[in-house]
Amino acid sequence: IAARFRFSSGLYEERMLAIRSAPEWEGQWRRLLARQGNPSPPPAVDFTRDMLLMAAMGPQRSGGYSVSIERVLDQPETLFVLVRMISPGPGCGAIAALTSPVDIVRIAASPKPVRWVIEREAKDCR
């Protein structure tokens, strides 16, 4: 789902969301495609079986930034979601363009609360 948003989306703030319904998904889809004008319909998701996790990095001043949902740990009371946010470090070449990376994963539906664990790191390009 997220391959086309890996580096750029219409989201202008950092946000972590568990999307559990079609109306929520449609709203987020419109936001993802906000810079592209008339959005296509969102990819189909059967929310009786699945849910989506979305990690958005927010606006960045150049290329070289990325966000990925690395792991989901299903614990008895909570879903722990490990998110890695990478920024370009010293010596990294990056395009001079605004970016807004997003990652979205589909998992089995769960009513459990989601706890986001965010790791931030700078890429070493030396």
mmCIF file of C-alpha atoms in Angstrom:
data_model
loop_
_atom_site.group_PDB
_atom_site.id
_atom_site.type_symbol
_atom_site.label_atom_id
_atom_site.label_comp_id
_atom_site.label_asym_id
_atom_site.label_seq_id
_atom_site.Cartn_x
_atom_site.Cartn_y
_atom_site.Cartn_z
ATOM 1 C CA ILE A 1 0.000 0.000 0.000
ATOM 2 C CA ALA A 2 2.700 2.480 1.010
ATOM 3 C CA ALA A 3 5.288 1.956 -1.727
ATOM 4 C CA ARG A 4 4.158 5.076 -3.566
ATOM 5 C CA PHE A 5 4.373 7.172 -0.355
ATOM 6 C CA ARG A 6 7.721 5.908 0.896
ATOM 7 C CA PHE A 7 9.321 9.329 0.319
ATOM 8 C CA SER A 8 6.556 11.784 -0.380
ATOM 9 C CA SER A 9 2.937 12.219 0.634
ATOM 10 C CA GLY A 10 0.428 14.938 1.292
ATOM 11 C CA LEU A 11 0.834 14.639 5.069
ATOM 12 C CA TYR A 12 2.329 17.691 6.716
ATOM 13 C CA GLU A 13 2.764 16.493 10.274
ATOM 14 C CA GLU A 14 4.327 13.575 12.086
ATOM 15 C CA ARG A 15 1.603 11.112 13.011
ATOM 16 C CA MET A 16 1.193 7.478 13.990
ATOM 17 C CA LEU A 17 -2.232 5.964 13.378
ATOM 18 C CA ALA A 18 -4.039 2.670 13.752
ATOM 19 C CA ILE A 19 -6.725 2.702 11.047
ATOM 20 C CA ARG A 20 -9.596 0.369 11.875
ATOM 21 C CA SER A 21 -12.440 1.434 9.574
ATOM 22 C CA ALA A 22 -13.157 2.264 5.945
ATOM 23 C CA PRO A 23 -14.130 5.913 6.709
ATOM 24 C CA GLU A 24 -10.830 6.444 8.581
ATOM 25 C CA TRP A 25 -8.908 4.878 5.681
ATOM 26 C CA GLU A 26 -10.706 6.986 3.081
ATOM 27 C CA GLY A 27 -9.929 10.167 5.034
ATOM 28 C CA GLN A 28 -6.249 9.298 5.408
ATOM 29 C CA TRP A 29 -6.057 8.280 1.730
ATOM 30 C CA ARG A 30 -7.372 11.702 0.695
ATOM 31 C CA ARG A 31 -4.731 13.340 2.892
ATOM 32 C CA LEU A 32 -1.986 11.137 1.444
ATOM 33 C CA LEU A 33 -2.928 12.197 -2.084
ATOM 34 C CA ALA A 34 -3.698 15.837 -1.257
ATOM 35 C CA ARG A 35 -0.888 17.164 -3.479
ATOM 36 C CA GLN A 36 -2.032 15.081 -6.450
ATOM 37 C CA GLY A 37 -5.398 16.697 -7.034
ATOM 38 C CA ASN A 38 -8.313 14.327 -7.631
ATOM 39 C CA PRO A 39 -7.460 11.162 -5.636
ATOM 40 C CA SER A 40 -8.138 7.650 -6.852
ATOM 41 C CA PRO A 41 -10.145 5.373 -4.551
ATOM 42 C CA PRO A 42 -8.089 3.811 -1.739
ATOM 43 C CA PRO A 43 -6.883 0.213 -2.014
ATOM 44 C CA ALA A 44 -9.536 -2.163 -0.656
ATOM 45 C CA VAL A 45 -9.133 -3.330 2.926
ATOM 46 C CA ASP A 46 -11.493 -5.747 4.694
ATOM 47 C CA PHE A 47 -11.614 -4.122 8.118
ATOM 48 C CA THR A 48 -13.482 -7.101 9.585
ATOM 49 C CA ARG A 49 -10.203 -9.049 9.171
ATOM 50 C CA ASP A 50 -7.450 -6.442 8.845
ATOM 51 C CA MET A 51 -6.360 -3.040 10.074
ATOM 52 C CA LEU A 52 -3.685 -0.614 8.892
ATOM 53 C CA LEU A 53 -0.820 0.975 10.774
ATOM 54 C CA MET A 54 0.469 4.257 9.367
ATOM 55 C CA ALA A 55 3.647 6.076 10.373
ATOM 56 C CA ALA A 56 4.159 9.520 8.835
ATOM 57 C CA MET A 57 7.405 11.412 9.349
ATOM 58 C CA GLY A 58 6.020 14.839 8.505
ATOM 59 C CA PRO A 59 7.674 17.415 6.254
ATOM 60 C CA GLN A 60 11.438 17.238 5.747
ATOM 61 C CA ARG A 61 13.645 19.845 4.087
ATOM 62 C CA SER A 62 15.408 17.469 1.681
ATOM 63 C CA GLY A 63 15.586 13.919 0.411
ATOM 64 C CA GLY A 64 17.390 11.206 2.346
ATOM 65 C CA TYR A 65 14.707 10.810 5.025
ATOM 66 C CA SER A 66 12.747 7.593 5.490
ATOM 67 C CA VAL A 67 10.301 5.973 7.886
ATOM 68 C CA SER A 68 9.510 2.282 8.227
ATOM 69 C CA ILE A 69 7.348 0.153 10.462
ATOM 70 C CA GLU A 70 9.896 -2.473 11.431
ATOM 71 C CA ARG A 71 7.983 -4.805 13.725
ATOM 72 C CA VAL A 72 4.650 -5.336 15.451
ATOM 73 C CA LEU A 73 4.717 -7.180 18.778
ATOM 74 C CA ASP A 74 1.318 -8.562 19.804
ATOM 75 C CA GLN A 75 1.318 -8.614 23.598
ATOM 76 C CA PRO A 76 -1.591 -9.686 25.840
ATOM 77 C CA GLU A 77 -2.787 -6.110 26.488
ATOM 78 C CA THR A 78 -1.163 -3.995 23.753
ATOM 79 C CA LEU A 79 0.239 -3.961 20.226
ATOM 80 C CA PHE A 80 3.757 -2.510 20.301
ATOM 81 C CA VAL A 81 4.781 -1.032 16.954
ATOM 82 C CA LEU A 82 8.467 -0.325 16.324
ATOM 83 C CA VAL A 83 8.985 2.562 13.897
ATOM 84 C CA ARG A 84 12.404 3.585 12.560
ATOM 85 C CA MET A 85 12.908 7.144 11.309
ATOM 86 C CA ILE A 86 16.142 7.776 9.438
ATOM 87 C CA SER A 87 17.558 11.176 8.546
ATOM 88 C CA PRO A 88 20.616 11.956 6.419
ATOM 89 C CA GLY A 89 23.733 12.453 8.543
ATOM 90 C CA PRO A 90 26.830 14.549 7.876
ATOM 91 C CA GLY A 91 28.323 13.911 4.465
ATOM 92 C CA CYS A 92 25.118 12.494 2.981
ATOM 93 C CA GLY A 93 24.115 13.930 -0.361
ATOM 94 C CA ALA A 94 20.392 14.565 -0.663
ATOM 95 C CA ILE A 95 18.134 16.163 -3.223
ATOM 96 C CA ALA A 96 16.918 19.657 -2.380
ATOM 97 C CA ALA A 97 13.209 18.928 -2.294
ATOM 98 C CA LEU A 98 10.554 18.845 0.388
ATOM 99 C CA THR A 99 9.638 15.273 1.297
ATOM 100 C CA SER A 100 7.094 13.733 3.662
ATOM 101 C CA PRO A 101 7.811 9.999 4.083
ATOM 102 C CA VAL A 102 5.088 7.537 5.118
ATOM 103 C CA ASP A 103 4.915 3.801 5.714
ATOM 104 C CA ILE A 104 1.674 1.799 5.915
ATOM 105 C CA VAL A 105 1.346 -1.876 6.833
ATOM 106 C CA ARG A 106 -1.641 -4.201 6.950
ATOM 107 C CA ILE A 107 -1.989 -6.494 9.972
ATOM 108 C CA ALA A 108 -4.694 -8.714 11.436
ATOM 109 C CA ALA A 109 -7.469 -6.667 13.055
ATOM 110 C CA SER A 110 -7.128 -6.187 16.795
ATOM 111 C CA PRO A 111 -9.069 -4.118 19.326
ATOM 112 C CA LYS A 112 -5.941 -3.703 21.471
ATOM 113 C CA PRO A 113 -4.465 -0.256 22.001
ATOM 114 C CA VAL A 114 -1.362 0.514 19.962
ATOM 115 C CA ARG A 115 1.806 1.753 21.594
ATOM 116 C CA TRP A 116 4.300 3.323 19.197
ATOM 117 C CA VAL A 117 8.010 2.926 19.889
ATOM 118 C CA ILE A 118 9.968 5.338 17.686
ATOM 119 C CA GLU A 119 13.683 5.013 17.019
ATOM 120 C CA ARG A 120 15.362 7.969 15.342
ATOM 121 C CA GLU A 121 18.771 7.671 13.742
ATOM 122 C CA ALA A 122 21.008 9.601 11.400
ATOM 123 C CA LYS A 123 22.442 7.670 8.468
ATOM 124 C CA ASP A 124 26.239 7.576 8.409
ATOM 125 C CA CYS A 125 27.415 8.464 4.909
ATOM 126 C CA ARG A 126 31.131 8.854 5.588
#
